[in-house]
mmCIF file of C-alpha atoms and ligand atoms in Angstrom:
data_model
loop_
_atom_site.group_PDB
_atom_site.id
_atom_site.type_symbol
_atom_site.label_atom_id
_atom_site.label_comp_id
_atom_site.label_asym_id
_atom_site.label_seq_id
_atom_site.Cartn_x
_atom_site.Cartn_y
_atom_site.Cartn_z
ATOM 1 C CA UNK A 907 0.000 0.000 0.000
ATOM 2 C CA UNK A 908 1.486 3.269 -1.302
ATOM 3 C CA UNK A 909 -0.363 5.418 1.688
ATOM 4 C CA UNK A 910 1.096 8.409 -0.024
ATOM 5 C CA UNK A 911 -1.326 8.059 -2.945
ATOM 6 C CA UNK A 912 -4.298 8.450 -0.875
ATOM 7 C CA UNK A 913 -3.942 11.530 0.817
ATOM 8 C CA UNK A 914 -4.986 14.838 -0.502
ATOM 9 C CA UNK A 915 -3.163 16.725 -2.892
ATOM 10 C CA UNK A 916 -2.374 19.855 0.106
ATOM 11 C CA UNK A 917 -0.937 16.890 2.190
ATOM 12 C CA UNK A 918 0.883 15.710 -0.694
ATOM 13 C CA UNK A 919 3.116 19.067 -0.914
ATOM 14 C CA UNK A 920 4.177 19.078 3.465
ATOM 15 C CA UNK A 921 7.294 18.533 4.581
ATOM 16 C CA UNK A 922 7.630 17.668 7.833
ATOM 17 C CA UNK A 923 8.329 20.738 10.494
ATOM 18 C CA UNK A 924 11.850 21.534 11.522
ATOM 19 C CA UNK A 925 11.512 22.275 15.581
ATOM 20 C CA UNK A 926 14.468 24.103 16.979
ATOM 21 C CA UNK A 927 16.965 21.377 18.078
ATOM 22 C CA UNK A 928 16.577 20.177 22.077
ATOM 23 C CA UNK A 929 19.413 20.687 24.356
ATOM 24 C CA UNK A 930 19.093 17.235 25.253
ATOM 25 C CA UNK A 931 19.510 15.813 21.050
ATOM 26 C CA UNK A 932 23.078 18.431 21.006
ATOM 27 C CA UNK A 933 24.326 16.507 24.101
ATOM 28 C CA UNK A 934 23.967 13.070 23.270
ATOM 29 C CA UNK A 935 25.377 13.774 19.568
ATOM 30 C CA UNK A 936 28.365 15.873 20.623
ATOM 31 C CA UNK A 937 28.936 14.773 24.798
ATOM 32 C CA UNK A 938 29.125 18.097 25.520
ATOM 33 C CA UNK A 939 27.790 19.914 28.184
ATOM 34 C CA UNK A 940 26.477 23.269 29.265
ATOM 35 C CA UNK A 941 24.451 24.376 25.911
ATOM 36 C CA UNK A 942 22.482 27.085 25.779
ATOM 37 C CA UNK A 943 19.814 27.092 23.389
ATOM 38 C CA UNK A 944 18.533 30.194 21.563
ATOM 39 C CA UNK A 945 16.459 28.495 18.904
ATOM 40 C CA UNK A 946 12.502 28.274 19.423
ATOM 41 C CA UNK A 947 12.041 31.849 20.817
ATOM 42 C CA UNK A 948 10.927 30.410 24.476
ATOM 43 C CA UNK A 949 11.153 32.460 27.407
ATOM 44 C CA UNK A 950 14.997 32.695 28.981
ATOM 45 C CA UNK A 951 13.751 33.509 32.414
ATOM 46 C CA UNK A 952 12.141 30.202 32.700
ATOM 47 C CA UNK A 953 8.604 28.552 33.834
ATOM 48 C CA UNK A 954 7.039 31.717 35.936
ATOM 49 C CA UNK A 955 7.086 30.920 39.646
ATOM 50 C CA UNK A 956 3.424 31.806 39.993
ATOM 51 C CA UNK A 957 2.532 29.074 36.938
ATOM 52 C CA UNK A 958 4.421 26.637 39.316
ATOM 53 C CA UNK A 959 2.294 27.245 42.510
ATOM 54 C CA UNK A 960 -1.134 26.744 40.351
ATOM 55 C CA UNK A 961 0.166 23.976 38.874
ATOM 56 C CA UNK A 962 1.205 22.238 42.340
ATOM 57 C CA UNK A 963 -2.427 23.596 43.422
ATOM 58 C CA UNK A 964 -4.385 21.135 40.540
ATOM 59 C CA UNK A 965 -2.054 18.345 41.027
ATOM 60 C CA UNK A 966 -4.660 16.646 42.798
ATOM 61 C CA UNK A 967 -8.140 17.028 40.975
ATOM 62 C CA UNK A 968 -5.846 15.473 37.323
ATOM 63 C CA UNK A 969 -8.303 12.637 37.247
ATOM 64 C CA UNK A 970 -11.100 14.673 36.058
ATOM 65 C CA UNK A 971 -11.603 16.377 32.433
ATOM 66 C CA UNK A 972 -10.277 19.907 32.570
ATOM 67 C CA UNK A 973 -13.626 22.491 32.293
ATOM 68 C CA UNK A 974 -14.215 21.994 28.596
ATOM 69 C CA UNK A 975 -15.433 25.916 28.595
ATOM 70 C CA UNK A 976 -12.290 27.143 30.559
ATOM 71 C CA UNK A 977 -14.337 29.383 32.240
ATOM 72 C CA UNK A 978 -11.817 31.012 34.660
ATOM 73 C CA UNK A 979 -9.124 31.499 32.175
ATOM 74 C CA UNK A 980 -11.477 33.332 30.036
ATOM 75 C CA UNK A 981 -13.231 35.500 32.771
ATOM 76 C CA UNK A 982 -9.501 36.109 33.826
ATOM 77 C CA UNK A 983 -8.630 37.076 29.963
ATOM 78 C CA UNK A 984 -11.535 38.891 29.911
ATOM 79 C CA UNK A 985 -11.557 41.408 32.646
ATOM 80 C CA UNK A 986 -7.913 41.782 31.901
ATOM 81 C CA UNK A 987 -8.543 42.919 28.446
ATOM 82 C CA UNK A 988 -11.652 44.358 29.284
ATOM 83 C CA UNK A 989 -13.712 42.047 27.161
ATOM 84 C CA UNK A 990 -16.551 39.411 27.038
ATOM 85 C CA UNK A 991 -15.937 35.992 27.463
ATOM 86 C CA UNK A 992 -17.609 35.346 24.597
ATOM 87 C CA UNK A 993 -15.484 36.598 22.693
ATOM 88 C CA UNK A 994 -12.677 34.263 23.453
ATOM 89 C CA UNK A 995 -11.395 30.661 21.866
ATOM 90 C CA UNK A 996 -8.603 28.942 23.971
ATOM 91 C CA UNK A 997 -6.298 26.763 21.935
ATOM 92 C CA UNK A 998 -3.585 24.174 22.865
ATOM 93 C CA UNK A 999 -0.714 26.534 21.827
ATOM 94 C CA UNK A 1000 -2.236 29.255 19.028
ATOM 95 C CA UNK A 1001 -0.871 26.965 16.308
ATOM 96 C CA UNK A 1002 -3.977 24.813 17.775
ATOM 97 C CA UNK A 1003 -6.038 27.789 17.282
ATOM 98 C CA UNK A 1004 -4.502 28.806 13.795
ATOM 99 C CA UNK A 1005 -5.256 25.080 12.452
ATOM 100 C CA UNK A 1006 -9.153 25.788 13.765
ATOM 101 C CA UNK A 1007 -8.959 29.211 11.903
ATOM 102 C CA UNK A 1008 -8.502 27.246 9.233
ATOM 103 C CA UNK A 1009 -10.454 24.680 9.605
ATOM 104 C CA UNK A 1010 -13.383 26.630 10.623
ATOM 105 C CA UNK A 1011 -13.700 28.877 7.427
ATOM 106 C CA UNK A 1012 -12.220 27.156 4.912
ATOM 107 C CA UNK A 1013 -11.937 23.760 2.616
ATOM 108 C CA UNK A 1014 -11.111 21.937 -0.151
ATOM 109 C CA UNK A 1015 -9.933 24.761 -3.146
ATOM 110 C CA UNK A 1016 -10.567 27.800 -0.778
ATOM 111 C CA UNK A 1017 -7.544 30.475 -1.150
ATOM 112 C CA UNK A 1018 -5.806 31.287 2.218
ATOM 113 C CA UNK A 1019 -3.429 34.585 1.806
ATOM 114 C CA UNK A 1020 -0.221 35.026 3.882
ATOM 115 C CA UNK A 1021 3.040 36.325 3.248
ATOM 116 C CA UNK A 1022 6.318 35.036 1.802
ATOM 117 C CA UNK A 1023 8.339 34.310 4.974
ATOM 118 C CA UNK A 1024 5.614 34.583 7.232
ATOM 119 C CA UNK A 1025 5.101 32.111 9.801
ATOM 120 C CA UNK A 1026 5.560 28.165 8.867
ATOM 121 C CA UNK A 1027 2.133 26.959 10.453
ATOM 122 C CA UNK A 1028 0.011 29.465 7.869
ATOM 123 C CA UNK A 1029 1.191 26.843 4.940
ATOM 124 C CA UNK A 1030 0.723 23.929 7.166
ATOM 125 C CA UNK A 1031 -2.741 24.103 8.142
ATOM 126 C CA UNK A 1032 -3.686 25.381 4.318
ATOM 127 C CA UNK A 1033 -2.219 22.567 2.946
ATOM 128 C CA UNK A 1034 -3.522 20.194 5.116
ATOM 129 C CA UNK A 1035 -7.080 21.053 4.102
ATOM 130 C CA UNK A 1036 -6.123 21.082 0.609
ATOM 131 C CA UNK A 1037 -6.766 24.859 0.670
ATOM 132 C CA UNK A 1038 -5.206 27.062 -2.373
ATOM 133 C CA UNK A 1039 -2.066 28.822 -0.865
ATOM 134 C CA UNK A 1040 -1.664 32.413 -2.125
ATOM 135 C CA UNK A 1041 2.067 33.459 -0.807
ATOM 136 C CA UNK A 1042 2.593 37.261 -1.547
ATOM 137 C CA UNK A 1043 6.018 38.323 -2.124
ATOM 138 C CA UNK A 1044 7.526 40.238 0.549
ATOM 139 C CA UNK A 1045 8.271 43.281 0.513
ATOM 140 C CA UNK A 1046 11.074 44.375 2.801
ATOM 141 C CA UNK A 1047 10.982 41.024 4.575
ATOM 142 C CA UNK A 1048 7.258 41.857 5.663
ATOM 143 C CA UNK A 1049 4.111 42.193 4.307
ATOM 144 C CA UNK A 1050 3.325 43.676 1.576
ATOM 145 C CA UNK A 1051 -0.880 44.476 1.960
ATOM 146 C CA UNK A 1052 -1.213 45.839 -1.138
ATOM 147 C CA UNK A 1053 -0.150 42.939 -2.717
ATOM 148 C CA UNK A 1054 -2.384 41.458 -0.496
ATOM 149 C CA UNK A 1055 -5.515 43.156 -1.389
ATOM 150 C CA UNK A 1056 -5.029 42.211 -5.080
ATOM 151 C CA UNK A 1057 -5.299 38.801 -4.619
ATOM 152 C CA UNK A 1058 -8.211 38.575 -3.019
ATOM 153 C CA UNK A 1059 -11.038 37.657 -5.066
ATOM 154 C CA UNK A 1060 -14.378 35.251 -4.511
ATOM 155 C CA UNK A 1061 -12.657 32.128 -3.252
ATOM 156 C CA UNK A 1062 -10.862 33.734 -0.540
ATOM 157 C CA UNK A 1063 -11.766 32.779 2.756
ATOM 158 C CA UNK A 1064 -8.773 33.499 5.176
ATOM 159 C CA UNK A 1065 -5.488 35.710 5.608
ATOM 160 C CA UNK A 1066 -3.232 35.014 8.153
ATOM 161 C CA UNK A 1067 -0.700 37.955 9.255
ATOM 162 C CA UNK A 1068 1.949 37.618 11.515
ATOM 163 C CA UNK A 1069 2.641 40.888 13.636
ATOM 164 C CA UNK A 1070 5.394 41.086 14.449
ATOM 165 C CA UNK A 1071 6.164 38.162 11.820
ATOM 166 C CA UNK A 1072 8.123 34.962 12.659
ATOM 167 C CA UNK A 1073 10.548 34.931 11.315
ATOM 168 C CA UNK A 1074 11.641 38.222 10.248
ATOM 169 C CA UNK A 1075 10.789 40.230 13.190
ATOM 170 C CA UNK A 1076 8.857 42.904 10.718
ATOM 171 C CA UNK A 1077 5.870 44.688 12.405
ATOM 172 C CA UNK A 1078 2.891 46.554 10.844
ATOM 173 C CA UNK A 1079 1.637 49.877 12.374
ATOM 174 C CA UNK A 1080 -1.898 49.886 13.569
ATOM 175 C CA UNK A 1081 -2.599 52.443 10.947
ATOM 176 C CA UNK A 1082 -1.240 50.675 8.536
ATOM 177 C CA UNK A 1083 -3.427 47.332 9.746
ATOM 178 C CA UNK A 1084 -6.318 49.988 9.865
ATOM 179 C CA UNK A 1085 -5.936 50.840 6.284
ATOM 180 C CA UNK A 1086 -5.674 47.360 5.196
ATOM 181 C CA UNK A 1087 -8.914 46.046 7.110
ATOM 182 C CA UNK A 1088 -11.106 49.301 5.539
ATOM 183 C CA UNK A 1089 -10.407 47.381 2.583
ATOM 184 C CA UNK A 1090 -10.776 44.147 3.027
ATOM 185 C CA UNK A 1091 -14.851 42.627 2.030
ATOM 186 C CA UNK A 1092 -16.113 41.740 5.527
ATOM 187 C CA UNK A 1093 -16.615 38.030 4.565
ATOM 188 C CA UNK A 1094 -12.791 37.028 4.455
ATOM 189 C CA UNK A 1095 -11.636 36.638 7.619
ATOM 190 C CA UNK A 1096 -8.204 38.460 8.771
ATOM 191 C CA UNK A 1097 -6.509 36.445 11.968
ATOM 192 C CA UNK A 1098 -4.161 38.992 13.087
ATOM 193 C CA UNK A 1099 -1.444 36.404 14.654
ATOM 194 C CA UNK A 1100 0.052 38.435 17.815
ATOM 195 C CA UNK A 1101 2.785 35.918 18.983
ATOM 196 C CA UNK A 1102 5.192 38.890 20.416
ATOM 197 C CA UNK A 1103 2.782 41.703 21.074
ATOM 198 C CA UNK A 1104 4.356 41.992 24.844
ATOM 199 C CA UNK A 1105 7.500 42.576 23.313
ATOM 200 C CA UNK A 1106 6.629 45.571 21.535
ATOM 201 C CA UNK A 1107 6.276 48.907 23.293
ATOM 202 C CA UNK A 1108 3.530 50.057 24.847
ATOM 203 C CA UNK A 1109 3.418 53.162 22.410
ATOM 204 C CA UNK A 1110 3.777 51.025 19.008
ATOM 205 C CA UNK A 1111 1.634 48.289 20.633
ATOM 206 C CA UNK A 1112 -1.999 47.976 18.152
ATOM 207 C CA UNK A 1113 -4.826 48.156 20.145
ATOM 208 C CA UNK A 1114 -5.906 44.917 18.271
ATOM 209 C CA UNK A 1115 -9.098 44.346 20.199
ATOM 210 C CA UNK A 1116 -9.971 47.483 19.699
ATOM 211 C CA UNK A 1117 -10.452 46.938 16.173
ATOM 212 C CA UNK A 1118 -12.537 44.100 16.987
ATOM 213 C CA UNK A 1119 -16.234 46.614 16.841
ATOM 214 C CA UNK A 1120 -15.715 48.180 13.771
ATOM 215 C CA UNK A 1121 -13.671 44.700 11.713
ATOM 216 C CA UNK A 1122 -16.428 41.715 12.483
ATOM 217 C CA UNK A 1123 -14.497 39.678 10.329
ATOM 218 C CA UNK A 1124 -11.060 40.280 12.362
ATOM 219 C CA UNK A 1125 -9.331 37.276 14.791
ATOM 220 C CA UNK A 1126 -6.731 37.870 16.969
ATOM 221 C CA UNK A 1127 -4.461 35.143 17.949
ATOM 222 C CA UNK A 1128 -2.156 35.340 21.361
ATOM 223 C CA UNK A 1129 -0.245 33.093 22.873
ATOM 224 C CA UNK A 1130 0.882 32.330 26.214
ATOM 225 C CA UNK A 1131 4.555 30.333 24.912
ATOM 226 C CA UNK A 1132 6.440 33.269 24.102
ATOM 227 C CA UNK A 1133 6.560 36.305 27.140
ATOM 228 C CA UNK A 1134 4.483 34.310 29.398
ATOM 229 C CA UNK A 1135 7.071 31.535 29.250
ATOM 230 C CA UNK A 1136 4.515 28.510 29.045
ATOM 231 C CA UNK A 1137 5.436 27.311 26.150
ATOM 232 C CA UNK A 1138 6.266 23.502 26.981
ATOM 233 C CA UNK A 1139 2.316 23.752 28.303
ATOM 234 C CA UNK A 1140 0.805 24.515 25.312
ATOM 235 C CA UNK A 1141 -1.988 27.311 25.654
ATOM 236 C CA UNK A 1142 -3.229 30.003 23.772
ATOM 237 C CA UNK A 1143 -6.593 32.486 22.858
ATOM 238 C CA UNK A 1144 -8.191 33.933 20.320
ATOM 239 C CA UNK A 1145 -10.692 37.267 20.586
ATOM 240 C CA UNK A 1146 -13.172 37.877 18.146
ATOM 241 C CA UNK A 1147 -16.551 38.785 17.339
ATOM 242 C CA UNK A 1148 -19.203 36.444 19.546
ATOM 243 C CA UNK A 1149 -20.616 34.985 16.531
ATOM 244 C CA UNK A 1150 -17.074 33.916 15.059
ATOM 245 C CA UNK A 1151 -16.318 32.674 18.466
ATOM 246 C CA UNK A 1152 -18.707 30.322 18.611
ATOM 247 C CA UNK A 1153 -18.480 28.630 15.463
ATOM 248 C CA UNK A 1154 -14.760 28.097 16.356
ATOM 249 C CA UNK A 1155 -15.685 26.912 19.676
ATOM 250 C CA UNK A 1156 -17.892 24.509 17.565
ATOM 251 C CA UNK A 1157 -15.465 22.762 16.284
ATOM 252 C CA UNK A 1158 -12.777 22.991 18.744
ATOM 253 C CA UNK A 1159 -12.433 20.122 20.304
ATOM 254 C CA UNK A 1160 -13.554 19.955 23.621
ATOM 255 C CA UNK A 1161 -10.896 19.255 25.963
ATOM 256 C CA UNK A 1162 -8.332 20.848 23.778
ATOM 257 C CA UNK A 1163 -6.526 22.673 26.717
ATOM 258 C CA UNK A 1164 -5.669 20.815 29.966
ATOM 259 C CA UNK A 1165 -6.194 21.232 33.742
ATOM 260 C CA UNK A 1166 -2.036 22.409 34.182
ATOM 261 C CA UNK A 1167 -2.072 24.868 31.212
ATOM 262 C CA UNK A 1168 -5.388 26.615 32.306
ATOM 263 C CA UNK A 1169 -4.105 26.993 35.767
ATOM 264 C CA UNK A 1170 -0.854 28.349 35.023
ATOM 265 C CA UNK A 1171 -2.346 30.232 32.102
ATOM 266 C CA UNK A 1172 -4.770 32.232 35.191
ATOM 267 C CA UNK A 1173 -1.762 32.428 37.528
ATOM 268 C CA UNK A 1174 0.531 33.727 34.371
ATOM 269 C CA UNK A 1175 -1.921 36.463 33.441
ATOM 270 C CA UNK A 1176 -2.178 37.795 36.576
ATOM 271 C CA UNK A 1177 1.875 38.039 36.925
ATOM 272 C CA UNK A 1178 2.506 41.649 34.993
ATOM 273 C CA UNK A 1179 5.557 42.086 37.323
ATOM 274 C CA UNK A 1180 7.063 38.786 35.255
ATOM 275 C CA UNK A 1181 5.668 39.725 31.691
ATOM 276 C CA UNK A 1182 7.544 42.992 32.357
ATOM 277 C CA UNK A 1183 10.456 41.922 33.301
ATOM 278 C CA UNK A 1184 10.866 39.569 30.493
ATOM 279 C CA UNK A 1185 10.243 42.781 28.122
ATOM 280 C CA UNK A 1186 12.753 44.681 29.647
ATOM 281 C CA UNK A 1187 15.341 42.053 29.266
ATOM 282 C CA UNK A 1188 14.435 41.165 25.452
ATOM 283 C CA UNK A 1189 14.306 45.571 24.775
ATOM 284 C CA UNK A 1190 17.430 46.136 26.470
ATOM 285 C CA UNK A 1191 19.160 43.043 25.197
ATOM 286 C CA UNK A 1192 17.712 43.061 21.569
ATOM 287 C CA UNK A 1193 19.415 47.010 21.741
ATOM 288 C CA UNK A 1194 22.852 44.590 22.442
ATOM 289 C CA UNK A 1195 22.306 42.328 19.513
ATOM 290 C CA UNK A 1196 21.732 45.628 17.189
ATOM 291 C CA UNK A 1197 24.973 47.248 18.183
ATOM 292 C CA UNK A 1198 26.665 43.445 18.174
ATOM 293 C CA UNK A 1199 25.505 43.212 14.349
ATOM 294 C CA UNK A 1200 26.590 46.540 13.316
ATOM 295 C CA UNK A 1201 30.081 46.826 14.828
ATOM 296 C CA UNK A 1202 30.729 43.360 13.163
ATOM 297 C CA UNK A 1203 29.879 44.223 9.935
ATOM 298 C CA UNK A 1204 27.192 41.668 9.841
ATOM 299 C CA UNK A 1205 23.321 42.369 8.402
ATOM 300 C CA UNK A 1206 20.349 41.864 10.305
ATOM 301 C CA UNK A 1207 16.636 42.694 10.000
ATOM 302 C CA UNK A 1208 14.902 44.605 12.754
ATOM 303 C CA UNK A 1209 13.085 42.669 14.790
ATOM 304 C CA UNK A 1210 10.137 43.690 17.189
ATOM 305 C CA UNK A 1211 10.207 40.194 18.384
ATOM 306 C CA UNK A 1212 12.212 38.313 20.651
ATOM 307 C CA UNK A 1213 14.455 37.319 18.588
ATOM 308 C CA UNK A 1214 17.016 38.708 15.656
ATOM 309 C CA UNK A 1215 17.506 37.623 12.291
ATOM 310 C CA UNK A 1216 21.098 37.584 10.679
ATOM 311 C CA UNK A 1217 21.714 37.826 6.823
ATOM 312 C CA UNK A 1218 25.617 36.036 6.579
ATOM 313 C CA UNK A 1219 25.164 37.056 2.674
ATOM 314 C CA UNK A 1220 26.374 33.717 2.296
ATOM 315 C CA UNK A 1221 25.310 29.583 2.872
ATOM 316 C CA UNK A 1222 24.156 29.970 6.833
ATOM 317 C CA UNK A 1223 24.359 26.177 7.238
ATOM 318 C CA UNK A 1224 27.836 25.669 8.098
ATOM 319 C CA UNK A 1225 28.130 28.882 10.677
ATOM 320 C CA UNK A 1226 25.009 27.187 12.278
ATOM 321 C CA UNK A 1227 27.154 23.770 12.362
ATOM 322 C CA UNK A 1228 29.901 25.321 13.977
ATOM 323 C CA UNK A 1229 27.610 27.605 16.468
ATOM 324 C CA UNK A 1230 26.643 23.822 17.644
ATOM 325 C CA UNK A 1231 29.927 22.494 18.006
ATOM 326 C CA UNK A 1232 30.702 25.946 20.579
ATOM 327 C CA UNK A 1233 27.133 24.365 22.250
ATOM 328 C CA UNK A 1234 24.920 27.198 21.499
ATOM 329 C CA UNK A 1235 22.069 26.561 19.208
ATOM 330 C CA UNK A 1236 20.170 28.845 17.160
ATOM 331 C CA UNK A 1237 17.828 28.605 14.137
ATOM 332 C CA UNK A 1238 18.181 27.743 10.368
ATOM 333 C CA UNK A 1239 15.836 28.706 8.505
ATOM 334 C CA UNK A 1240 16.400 27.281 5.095
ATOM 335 C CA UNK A 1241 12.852 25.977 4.963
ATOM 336 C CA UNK A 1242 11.784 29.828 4.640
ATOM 337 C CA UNK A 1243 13.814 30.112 1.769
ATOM 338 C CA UNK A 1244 15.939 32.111 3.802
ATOM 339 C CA UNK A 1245 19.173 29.903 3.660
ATOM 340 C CA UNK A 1246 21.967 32.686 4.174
ATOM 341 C CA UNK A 1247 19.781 33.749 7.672
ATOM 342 C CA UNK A 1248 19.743 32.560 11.392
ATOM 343 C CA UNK A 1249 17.152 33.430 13.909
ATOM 344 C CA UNK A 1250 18.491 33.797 17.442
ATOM 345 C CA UNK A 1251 16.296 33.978 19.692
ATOM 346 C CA UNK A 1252 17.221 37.006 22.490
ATOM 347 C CA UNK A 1253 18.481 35.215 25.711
ATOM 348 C CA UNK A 1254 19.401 36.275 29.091
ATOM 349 C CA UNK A 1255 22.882 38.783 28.748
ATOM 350 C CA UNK A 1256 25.040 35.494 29.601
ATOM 351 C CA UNK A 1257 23.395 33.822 27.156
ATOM 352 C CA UNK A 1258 24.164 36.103 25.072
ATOM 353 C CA UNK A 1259 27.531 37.110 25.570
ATOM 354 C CA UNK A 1260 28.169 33.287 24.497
ATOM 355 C CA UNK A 1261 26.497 33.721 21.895
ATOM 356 C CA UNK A 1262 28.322 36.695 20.894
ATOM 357 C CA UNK A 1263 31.889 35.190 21.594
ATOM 358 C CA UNK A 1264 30.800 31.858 19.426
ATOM 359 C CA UNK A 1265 29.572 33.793 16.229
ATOM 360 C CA UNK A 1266 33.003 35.817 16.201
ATOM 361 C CA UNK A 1267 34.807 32.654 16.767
ATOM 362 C CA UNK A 1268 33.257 30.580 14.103
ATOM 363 C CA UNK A 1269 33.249 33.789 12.118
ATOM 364 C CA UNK A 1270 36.880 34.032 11.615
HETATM 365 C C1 PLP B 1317 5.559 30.911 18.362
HETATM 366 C C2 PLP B 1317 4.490 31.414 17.445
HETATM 367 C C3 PLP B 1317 3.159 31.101 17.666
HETATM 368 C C4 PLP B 1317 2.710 30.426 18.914
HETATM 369 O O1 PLP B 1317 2.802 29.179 19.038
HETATM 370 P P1 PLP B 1317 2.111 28.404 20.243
HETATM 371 O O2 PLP B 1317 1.375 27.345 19.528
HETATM 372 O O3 PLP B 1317 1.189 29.345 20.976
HETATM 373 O O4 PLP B 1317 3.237 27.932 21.064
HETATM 374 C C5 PLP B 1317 2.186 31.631 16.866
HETATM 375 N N1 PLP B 1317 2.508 32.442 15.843
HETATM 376 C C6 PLP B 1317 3.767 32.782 15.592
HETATM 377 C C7 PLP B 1317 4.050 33.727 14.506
HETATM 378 C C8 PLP B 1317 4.803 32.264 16.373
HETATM 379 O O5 PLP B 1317 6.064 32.565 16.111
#
């Protein structure tokens, strides 16, 4: 049996996801020790202390389902935000959530916009429906909306922006997401993915929800992996309008989040002090990286995430082998089409300063 033959033609054209490598994979491999990993974007200060005391707190009720409706989470999302619950999806991880995007509005021969270089889960869950991919060129690295806009036409269901994009780091203004949206016919939705919002000021951030009253057709994705450090937990949300929200809580399934993630996810949402922190660290530190880049000479493209991208101008793949063999990993990103780049992810300052000392190493 050729299994290959029988699945759709979208399914046909994946190739399987390339995950940041584990710490644990670089150690058996090489026997060395002390590697610091600056590959997947995850939070350098580590699993939040207040996620660990909710967590210890559910330990003992794991026998039962988690609430299928995760009430609390949402209330808690809710009066943070100062929306309706409602309004509000919870996903295992947003790339859950982006896969029920999907899912929800779109099948078989639908188009699905996104950007070249845009995030690697927007092709995924297209294809896997056997949805029509439309990839824009980028412009700049980032989106180009105008391009955009022209291909939309009657079979278009969904567009998927990153902001800021993984993994380029590019960011659209909110009057430049305005713009777009005025534009856009109401019946395609937009999922405005916001991965990184924390790590963007408070000035530049888009008041996304906002939005939400006068774009019906608008989703915003968030996601607790990133500056909320739960990434190994696998929790995210979406806000939208009520009626979109309950079609994709339709076919969510319905213990898609566990008991751990939702408790940590209340504890995590209530700890600013730590979300702040972390922002600090990535602003001050991503300031670091900038001045790192430029007095080496070496091209990078602003980022408004937590992490950097480096153009080498040149094959990437063997700097990234010898980054490994100094024990620090970062990210190729070949399967972007972006094979003279690395994404590191920002770290703490030790972190790095190794990584610094590595690149010039290997460099020479
Ligand atoms: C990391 C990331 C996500 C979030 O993934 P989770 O499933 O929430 O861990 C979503 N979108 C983008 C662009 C990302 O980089």
């Amino acid at each position: 049996m050729q299994f290959f033959n029988i699945v759709n033609e979208g399914v046909k054209s994946l190739s399987p996801y390339q995950a940041g490598k584990p710490i644990e994979e670089l150690e058996r491999e090489l026997g060395i020790q002390n590697i610091i990993k600056l590959a997947s974007n995850e939070n350098p200060f580590g699993f939040p202390e207040s996620a660990k005391q909710a967590i210890i707190n559910q330990f003992d009720d794991l026998t039962r389902y988690p609430d299928s409706n995760g009430f609390e989470l949402k209330s808690t999302i809710a009066k943070k935000f100062n929306l309706q619950s409602n309004q509000i999806t919870l996903g295992n991880g947003s790339n859950d959530l982006l896969e029920l995007f999907a899912h929800t509005f779109a099948c078989d021969k639908d188009e699905i916009i996104y950007s070249q270089y845009a995030f690697i889960v927007y092709p995924l869950v297209t294809k896997a429906i056997n949805a029509v991919a439309c990839e824009i060129p980028a412009k700049n690295w980032g989106h180009d909306l105008e391009g955009f806009l022209a291909a939309i036409n009657e079979k278009t269901k969904l567009i998927f922006i990153a902001n800021p994009n993984n993994p380029t780091g590019n960011f659209l203004s909110q009057a430049e997401i305005e713009a777009f949206l005025a534009k856009v016919p109401s019946n395609v939705i937009v999922v405005l993915d916001e991965a990184y919002t924390e790590f963007t000021s408070v000035e530049e951030r888009i008041d996304s929800f906002g939005l939400l009253a006068k774009y019906p057709n608008l989703i915003v994705s968030r996601s607790l992996s990133k500056a909320y450090g739960l990434a190994g937990l696998r929790i995210g949300y979406a806000v939208s309008n009520p009626e979109i929200a309950d079609l994709l809580n339709r076919v969510r399934q319905p213990f898609n989040c566990n008991s751990l993630a939702l408790a940590s996810a209340i504890a995590v949402m209530n700890d600013d002090d730590f979300v702040q922190k972390v922002a600090k660290n990535n602003r001050l530190e991503m300031a670091r990286y900038e001045a790192f880049c430029q007095a080496n000479g070496l091209d990078y493209i602003p980022s408004k995430g937590n992490f950097i991208t480096i153009d080498f101008k040149r094959p990437a793949a063997p700097i990234y082998e010898a980054l490994l063999r100094e024990g620090v990993i970062v990210r190729p990103i070949a399967g972007y089409g972006m094979p003279n780049h690395l994404r590191v992810s920002i770290g703490l300052p030790e972190e790095n300063d190794r990584f610094f000392t590595a690149l010039l190493k290997v460099l020479v």
